[in-house]
Amino acid sequence: MYNRYSARPKSAEIGAHSVPANVNSARKYGVLIISTLTVFTLMALMAVSAKARSAPDSFADLVEKLSPAVVNISTTQTVKAPSGGLPQLPKGHPFEDFFKEFGNRDNGQERERKATSLGSGFVIDADGGYVITNNHVIDGADEIKVIFKDGEDLPATLVGTDPKTDLAVLKIDPTARPLIDVEWGDSDKSRVGDWVVAIGNPYGLGGTVTAGIVSARGRDIRSGPYDDYIQTDASINKGNSGGPLFNMDGQVIGINTAIFSQSGGSIGIGFAVPSELAVPVVAQLIEFGKTSRGWLGVVIQPVTEEIAEGLDLSDTDGVLVAGVPEDGPAFKSGIKAGDVILKFNGEPVTEPRELSRLVAETKVGSEVSVELWRSGKTMNLDVVLGELEKAETAMAGSSSSEQSGSDKSVDLLGMELSGINDAAREQFSIGADVEGVVVTNVDPDSEAAEKGIRAGDVVAEAQLEPVTTPEQMKERIAEIQETDKKSVLLLLKRGDNSRFIALKLNKES
C-alpha cells in the first residue's frame, strides 16, 4: 500500500539542489524550515516589542507614586470695584454723563470684594515644607492655601518669586501632616519624542493626569528674557499652571506654565519651564528669598546680514552691543556700543537670549572673559559681573541733565530729522539723558518705515559715531557715501530700549 509520500522517486534534480524523497527527511527539512521562519518571526516580534516598551502599557504605578506630592494652590486677594459695578467708560463716550449720574448716587465710593484663583504646585522638600508653583498663580495674593489630594488644606507663606522665569516658592508647616515630595530630574537629558506625564490639581478636585511627549525644546515664547521652554502635547488645562512635568523615572523635568490656544483650552501645545533653568532659581529663592543674577551691563540685539556687512563681519554669529549703560561692568571694562560679543567666558554666543542666560547663571562678582569684534578684529576684555537686581533698582531711579539741540530739520533716508529741544522731549517723551536727533516724520514708502522706524525715535549714532544735530547727521551720511559701504548703521533709541538698524544708502540722501 502506497501512501502519498512513497510514490515519489528517491530524488529529483531541481537545479543544483536535491530534494529528499524520504518522507522523514522531508519532514525533517520541513520542520527545519518552519523553525527557521519561526525564529525570524519571533526576532521581529521581539524587535517590535522592544520599540513598544518605550510606550508604557499604563502610567498608573507612576501616578500612584507621584500624585500625593502634587497640590492645589488656592489664592484670595482683595480687589476694588466701583460700587454698583457700573462700567468705566472712556472720556467723551456718549453715555459718560448717564453712567456718571448713577455713579454719583453712590458718592463715587469703591467697594472691596474677594477674588479667588486656583492653580497647581508640588512639594519639592518634605522636610522643609517647600512647595513650587508659578509666580502668576500667586501674584497679588493676600492669602495662599495649599490643598492636598485628600482635601486637607494648609496655609502657606510666600518665600520668594521670580517673575522673569514665572516661578514662586511657598512654605507650609512640615509638621502639620506627613508630606511626600518629588525630586528634580535633568531636563537637558530629555529628548524630543520622550514620554512625559503632567500631573495637576486644578480646582481642588483631587488631581488630573495627562500624558504626551516632548514636542520641542528651547522654545522662546517671548514671555521673559530667559525663555527656554519645553514644549509638550500633554494637555495643560486651566488650573494646571505650576504643576510638575515628569519623565518616566518620576523626576520633575519641568514646571507647567503656559499654553498656546485661541479658545483657552488645550490644543496640544503646552510649555514648561525646564528644571535646568528652575533648579538654581528655586535654590536662590529658598536661600535668599530673591534671585541674584549676574549683570554684564549691555543692551544687545541679533546680528543681521546687513549689520554684519556694515561691521565687516564674515557671518552673523555673535550678539551686537546696542548700548552700554554708564558705570556698569561692561562700561568700566571698555565694551562699547557697536561691539559684537562672540564668546562669554569661553562659551560661543549666537543670539541675545543665549548670552542673557549665560550671564544670569554666572555668579555675581565673578571675573569673566569677553571675546568681541571691534573695528575689523577680535579682542578680549575681562569684566567683573555686577548684580542684575541691584542694577535694575538703580536704573529705575536714575536721571541725568537735559540736553538741547538745534531746531533745524533735514530729510535723510526717508526720515525727517530734527534736533532735540524741550518741545521735542515733551512731545515724544524723550528722556532728559538722551542725546541725538529725533525722527519727526517717516516716509511710509521708505525702507525706514519698513524696518519699523517711527516718529519719536532718536538716532544716537551713525556708523558708530555719535550725532547730536541734524546737520551733523547729514555730514556723517555724506562721509559714509564716499566709501564703498552699501548701508549705514544707525543706533536708535526708543524709551529705555536701544537697537541698531542698517539702512541702504542712496544718492538722494
XYZ file of C-alpha atoms in Angstrom:
509
model
C 0.000 0.000 0.000
C 1.316 3.252 -1.036
C 0.968 6.364 0.959
C 1.188 9.653 -0.793
C 4.798 10.035 0.050
C 6.155 6.605 -1.042
C 5.114 7.002 -4.696
C 7.718 9.747 -5.126
C 11.048 8.930 -6.780
C 14.041 8.716 -4.489
C 15.306 12.001 -5.708
C 14.652 14.584 -8.347
C 17.171 17.099 -9.536
C 15.990 20.663 -9.280
C 18.699 22.929 -10.459
C 21.757 22.283 -8.343
C 19.789 21.171 -5.284
C 18.493 17.728 -4.398
C 15.051 17.470 -2.832
C 14.916 14.432 -0.478
C 12.366 11.790 -1.354
C 12.381 10.183 2.075
C 9.385 11.394 4.000
C 11.278 11.597 7.280
C 13.925 13.699 5.624
C 11.230 15.821 4.098
C 9.607 16.238 7.461
C 12.975 16.953 8.981
C 13.701 19.651 6.462
C 10.166 20.876 6.685
C 10.478 21.297 10.421
C 13.845 22.971 9.947
C 12.354 25.450 7.531
C 9.392 26.131 9.761
C 11.656 26.508 12.787
C 13.861 28.993 10.940
C 10.856 31.041 9.923
C 9.579 30.915 13.472
C 12.903 32.178 14.821
C 12.907 35.112 12.399
C 9.262 35.843 13.224
C 9.970 35.784 16.937
C 13.002 38.034 16.460
C 10.887 40.517 14.520
C 8.184 40.460 17.194
C 10.812 40.953 19.884
C 12.190 43.965 17.998
C 8.714 45.453 17.731
C 8.121 44.747 21.421
C 11.424 46.407 22.323
C 10.367 49.526 20.487
C 6.895 49.439 22.021
C 8.299 49.191 25.536
C 9.127 52.902 25.419
C 5.362 53.496 25.476
C 4.205 52.023 28.806
C 1.051 49.947 28.974
C -0.079 52.151 31.843
C 1.071 55.187 33.797
C -0.881 54.054 36.852
C 2.074 52.957 39.011
C 3.933 56.190 38.283
C 0.894 58.357 39.009
C 0.058 56.485 42.208
C 3.560 57.185 43.494
C 3.772 60.839 42.441
C 0.281 62.324 42.774
C 0.359 62.746 46.601
C 3.126 65.334 46.129
C 1.031 67.404 43.695
C -1.175 70.024 45.334
C -3.746 72.644 44.533
C -2.817 76.281 45.141
C -5.767 78.424 46.177
C -5.310 82.183 46.492
C -7.508 85.014 47.650
C -6.954 88.697 47.059
C -8.907 91.850 47.713
C -9.854 93.877 44.648
C -11.614 97.192 44.465
C -14.537 97.777 42.149
C -16.889 100.747 41.694
C -19.973 100.463 43.854
C -22.843 99.049 41.832
C -20.455 97.517 39.308
C -21.036 100.226 36.702
C -18.741 100.124 33.686
C -15.871 102.580 33.422
C -16.352 104.411 30.128
C -13.648 106.335 28.293
C -13.741 110.105 28.413
C -16.020 111.542 25.751
C -18.186 108.423 25.461
C -21.849 109.228 24.592
C -23.076 107.514 27.783
C -20.422 109.012 30.048
C -22.769 111.522 31.705
C -25.516 108.912 32.044
C -23.363 106.459 33.977
C -21.665 109.249 35.930
C -25.069 110.316 37.256
C -25.811 106.864 38.607
C -22.259 106.559 39.898
C -22.633 109.808 41.848
C -25.571 108.312 43.732
C -23.042 106.019 45.414
C -20.842 109.057 46.149
C -18.152 107.574 43.928
C -17.250 105.059 46.612
C -15.459 101.857 45.701
C -16.359 98.575 47.294
C -13.979 95.747 48.055
C -14.563 92.147 47.091
C -12.655 88.920 47.402
C -11.335 87.328 44.227
C -10.035 83.782 44.198
C -7.855 81.900 41.749
C -6.615 78.333 41.533
C -3.503 76.677 40.212
C -1.269 73.711 40.903
C 2.046 73.090 42.612
C 4.206 70.328 44.045
C 6.188 69.568 47.195
C 9.906 69.580 46.424
C 11.213 69.311 50.012
C 9.093 67.448 52.560
C 11.448 68.193 55.456
C 11.483 71.929 54.784
C 7.852 72.165 53.651
C 8.743 73.893 50.368
C 6.231 73.959 47.519
C 6.877 75.115 43.952
C 4.332 76.856 41.709
C 4.115 79.617 39.102
C 4.510 83.274 40.032
C 1.377 84.188 38.083
C -0.644 81.740 40.198
C 0.045 83.624 43.452
C 0.791 87.130 42.138
C -1.006 89.748 44.232
C -2.489 87.195 46.644
C -3.434 88.215 50.184
C -3.932 84.639 51.312
C -2.483 81.380 49.940
C -3.622 77.849 50.760
C -2.117 74.539 49.734
C -4.796 71.862 49.253
C -3.784 68.209 49.174
C -5.256 65.311 47.243
C -7.287 64.171 50.248
C -8.862 67.630 50.611
C -6.892 68.815 53.643
C -5.535 72.353 53.307
C -2.691 74.226 54.977
C -1.883 77.938 54.986
C 1.226 78.852 53.009
C 3.658 81.729 53.238
C 5.441 83.186 50.247
C 9.204 82.576 50.361
C 10.109 84.340 47.119
C 9.174 84.861 43.488
C 10.950 85.342 40.182
C 8.696 86.922 37.525
C 11.403 86.516 34.872
C 11.016 82.732 34.950
C 7.465 82.761 36.387
C 8.472 80.725 39.438
C 7.463 81.009 43.080
C 8.407 79.142 46.252
C 5.898 78.661 49.090
C 6.389 77.217 52.562
C 3.980 75.177 54.653
C 4.392 73.676 58.116
C 6.164 70.327 57.519
C 4.982 69.017 60.897
C 1.287 69.659 60.247
C 0.934 66.442 58.261
C 3.163 63.826 56.619
C 4.458 65.227 53.330
C 5.577 63.371 50.230
C 7.973 65.143 47.881
C 9.354 64.593 44.409
C 12.871 65.068 43.078
C 14.325 67.136 40.268
C 15.408 65.486 37.037
C 17.823 66.684 34.374
C 15.824 68.370 31.621
C 18.947 68.523 29.446
C 18.787 64.740 29.092
C 15.203 64.814 27.825
C 14.922 64.319 24.089
C 12.230 65.305 21.648
C 9.915 62.299 21.458
C 10.392 61.169 25.080
C 7.264 60.345 27.053
C 6.236 62.781 29.792
C 3.399 62.941 32.326
C 1.774 66.161 33.548
C 0.009 65.981 36.910
C -2.060 68.864 38.214
C -4.615 69.571 40.907
C -6.933 72.150 39.334
C -9.962 73.473 41.176
C -9.113 71.294 44.203
C -10.782 68.291 42.607
C -8.051 65.905 43.700
C -5.726 65.687 40.739
C -5.682 65.188 36.984
C -3.185 63.332 34.821
C -2.289 63.781 31.167
C 0.454 62.138 29.151
C 2.272 63.041 25.969
C 5.721 63.527 24.550
C 8.340 66.241 24.467
C 7.373 68.043 21.261
C 10.277 70.504 21.169
C 12.939 72.088 23.340
C 14.372 75.574 23.710
C 11.136 77.354 22.811
C 11.093 81.158 23.083
C 7.518 82.367 23.607
C 8.556 85.982 24.331
C 7.419 85.803 27.954
C 10.743 86.737 29.516
C 14.464 87.242 28.925
C 15.378 83.638 29.732
C 12.747 81.713 27.760
C 13.918 78.155 27.147
C 10.667 76.212 27.407
C 9.998 72.520 26.943
C 7.058 72.143 24.556
C 4.760 69.168 25.136
C 1.492 67.831 23.761
C 0.472 66.563 27.216
C -2.645 68.621 27.918
C -2.099 71.550 30.275
C -5.547 72.913 31.030
C -6.786 75.763 33.185
C -5.729 75.282 36.779
C -2.737 73.116 35.868
C -0.252 76.012 35.871
C 2.513 75.390 38.371
C 2.158 71.623 38.269
C 5.078 69.279 37.521
C 6.045 67.652 34.233
C 7.569 64.225 34.938
C 9.852 61.964 32.945
C 9.388 58.187 33.021
C 11.707 57.933 36.036
C 9.251 60.027 38.060
C 11.535 63.067 38.166
C 10.421 66.667 37.636
C 11.927 67.958 34.384
C 9.602 70.956 34.014
C 7.027 73.225 35.643
C 3.906 73.565 33.509
C 3.440 77.242 32.824
C 1.651 78.223 29.629
C -0.332 77.004 26.651
C -0.870 78.265 23.141
C -4.584 78.444 22.478
C -7.126 80.649 20.743
C -10.028 79.222 22.725
C -8.495 78.985 26.186
C -8.426 75.188 26.164
C -5.556 72.855 25.400
C -4.834 72.192 21.726
C -1.720 70.147 22.353
C 0.779 72.998 22.607
C 1.917 73.449 26.191
C 5.085 74.889 27.685
C 7.037 74.029 30.823
C 9.968 75.794 32.479
C 12.847 73.276 32.261
C 14.357 72.011 35.510
C 17.805 73.074 34.298
C 16.600 76.690 34.494
C 14.339 76.275 37.523
C 16.679 74.498 39.965
C 19.163 77.377 40.532
C 16.313 79.910 40.740
C 14.464 77.836 43.342
C 17.687 77.343 45.325
C 18.275 81.115 45.440
C 14.678 81.850 46.443
C 14.867 79.343 49.284
C 18.235 80.644 50.498
C 17.843 84.405 49.961
C 14.149 84.986 49.261
C 15.132 86.565 45.945
C 17.277 85.917 42.915
C 20.837 87.151 42.469
C 21.840 87.109 38.812
C 24.987 88.215 37.081
C 24.860 91.534 35.215
C 27.106 92.442 32.301
C 25.577 95.861 31.642
C 24.883 95.831 27.901
C 21.842 96.321 25.677
C 22.020 93.644 22.979
C 20.372 92.593 19.714
C 20.903 89.976 16.989
C 23.415 90.458 14.186
C 21.603 90.615 10.841
C 23.253 90.151 7.457
C 23.091 93.902 6.806
C 24.635 94.695 10.172
C 27.334 92.082 9.581
C 28.147 93.744 6.243
C 28.313 97.139 7.925
C 30.757 95.848 10.531
C 32.854 93.818 8.069
C 31.854 90.527 9.698
C 32.004 87.363 7.616
C 28.819 85.918 9.173
C 26.023 86.727 11.625
C 27.475 84.848 14.602
C 27.638 86.797 17.839
C 25.496 89.398 19.629
C 25.578 93.104 18.830
C 26.002 95.580 21.693
C 23.418 98.305 21.093
C 24.022 100.236 24.301
C 26.313 100.346 27.345
C 24.884 101.995 30.497
C 27.417 104.179 32.261
C 29.018 102.864 35.438
C 28.039 99.290 34.540
C 30.528 96.383 34.401
C 30.809 96.493 30.588
C 31.311 100.258 30.538
C 34.066 100.032 33.144
C 35.853 97.292 31.210
C 35.781 99.224 27.919
C 32.983 97.486 25.989
C 31.339 99.903 23.554
C 28.150 100.148 21.512
C 28.833 98.581 18.139
C 30.991 95.783 19.560
C 29.914 92.244 18.711
C 30.254 89.748 21.551
C 31.453 86.428 20.148
C 32.198 84.486 23.335
C 31.324 84.815 27.010
C 33.734 83.107 29.395
C 34.830 80.806 26.581
C 31.279 79.889 25.508
C 30.291 80.904 21.946
C 27.140 83.023 21.770
C 24.918 83.236 18.715
C 21.800 85.057 19.941
C 20.818 87.544 22.674
C 18.756 85.001 24.610
C 21.762 82.715 24.896
C 24.036 85.473 26.224
C 21.377 86.622 28.708
C 21.125 83.135 30.203
C 24.892 82.654 30.381
C 25.358 85.968 32.190
C 22.415 85.419 34.543
C 23.693 81.976 35.564
C 27.191 83.286 36.372
C 27.925 84.178 39.990
C 27.798 87.855 40.917
C 31.315 89.241 41.358
C 32.925 86.715 39.024
C 35.599 87.902 36.613
C 34.777 86.682 33.116
C 36.458 86.938 29.735
C 34.501 88.501 26.880
C 35.705 87.981 23.312
C 34.363 90.608 20.938
C 34.696 92.027 17.435
C 35.647 95.670 17.052
C 36.945 97.643 14.064
C 37.643 94.565 11.985
C 39.438 92.438 14.561
C 38.824 90.325 17.660
C 39.848 91.345 21.152
C 39.378 90.080 24.713
C 38.324 92.062 27.765
C 37.951 90.955 31.391
C 34.746 92.009 33.139
C 33.728 91.703 36.793
C 29.991 90.993 36.801
C 27.603 93.075 38.859
C 24.206 92.073 40.260
C 21.246 92.448 37.904
C 18.666 93.085 40.613
C 20.646 95.952 42.159
C 21.281 97.455 38.727
C 17.584 97.396 37.848
C 16.717 99.212 41.063
C 19.400 101.827 40.484
C 18.489 102.417 36.842
C 14.811 102.835 37.682
C 15.547 105.917 39.748
C 18.416 107.412 37.762
C 18.264 110.612 35.754
C 20.727 112.911 34.053
C 20.923 116.530 32.993
C 18.883 117.621 29.999
C 20.497 118.427 26.665
C 19.041 120.521 23.858
C 19.707 120.620 20.149
C 19.071 122.578 17.003
C 15.516 123.047 15.763
C 16.566 122.869 12.090
C 15.365 119.685 10.380
C 16.698 117.668 7.432
C 15.309 114.863 5.266
C 17.542 111.788 5.142
C 16.931 108.138 4.206
C 13.173 108.583 4.233
C 13.164 110.300 7.618
C 12.646 113.874 8.748
C 15.200 114.532 11.493
C 15.208 117.404 13.975
C 17.252 118.493 16.959
C 16.061 117.545 20.432
C 14.707 120.562 22.278
C 12.339 120.946 25.225
C 9.269 120.765 22.993
C 10.504 117.553 21.305
C 11.240 115.908 24.652
C 7.741 116.703 25.869
C 6.009 115.714 22.622
C 7.813 112.371 22.186
C 8.551 111.589 25.867
C 12.305 111.643 25.304
C 14.351 111.191 28.459
C 16.473 114.043 29.757
C 19.653 111.996 29.341
C 19.022 111.024 25.698
C 21.169 112.713 23.044
C 20.919 112.578 19.259
C 18.447 113.677 16.600
C 14.751 112.892 16.773
C 12.700 111.396 13.940
C 9.698 113.663 13.449
C 8.254 112.021 10.339
C 8.816 108.863 8.264
C 8.015 108.345 4.591
C 5.554 105.406 4.604
C 7.085 104.041 1.377
C 10.664 104.140 2.679
C 12.928 101.395 3.977
C 12.963 103.235 7.317
C 9.209 102.705 7.647
C 9.539 99.106 6.524
C 12.035 98.452 9.315
C 9.801 99.938 11.981
C 11.331 103.391 12.491
C 8.692 105.833 13.628
C 8.257 109.406 14.808
C 9.743 109.874 18.272
C 12.680 107.520 17.707
C 16.076 109.059 18.403
C 19.116 108.462 16.187
C 22.058 108.495 18.602
C 24.825 107.228 16.289
C 25.543 106.899 12.583
C 28.092 104.217 11.729
C 29.244 104.085 15.374
C 29.816 107.863 15.570
C 27.615 109.990 17.888
C 25.368 112.588 16.220
C 23.686 115.406 18.108
C 22.334 117.732 15.391
C 20.559 117.197 12.048
C 23.416 118.942 10.223
C 25.962 116.668 11.836
C 23.875 113.690 10.791
C 23.782 114.952 7.208
C 27.561 115.375 7.127
C 28.063 111.912 8.562
C 25.875 110.306 5.879
C 27.797 112.192 3.188
C 31.084 110.848 4.571
C 29.826 107.281 4.503
C 28.520 107.674 0.941
C 32.057 108.414 -0.192
C 33.157 104.942 0.979
C 32.235 101.621 -0.618
C 29.641 100.814 2.040
C 26.174 99.996 0.779
C 24.380 100.836 4.019
C 24.702 102.933 7.144
C 24.377 101.554 10.659
C 22.122 103.672 12.884
C 21.764 103.361 16.645
C 18.128 104.075 17.531
C 16.719 104.742 20.967
C 13.078 104.352 21.895
C 12.243 104.787 25.561
C 14.591 102.546 27.542
C 15.408 100.384 24.520
C 18.253 100.707 22.033
C 18.855 98.864 18.773
C 20.920 99.083 15.606
C 19.281 99.282 12.197
C 21.032 99.223 8.831
C 19.550 101.430 6.066
C 20.649 101.302 2.478
C 22.393 104.388 1.145
C 21.102 106.176 -1.927
C 22.082 109.203 -3.987
C 19.075 111.178 -2.846
C 20.317 111.040 0.763
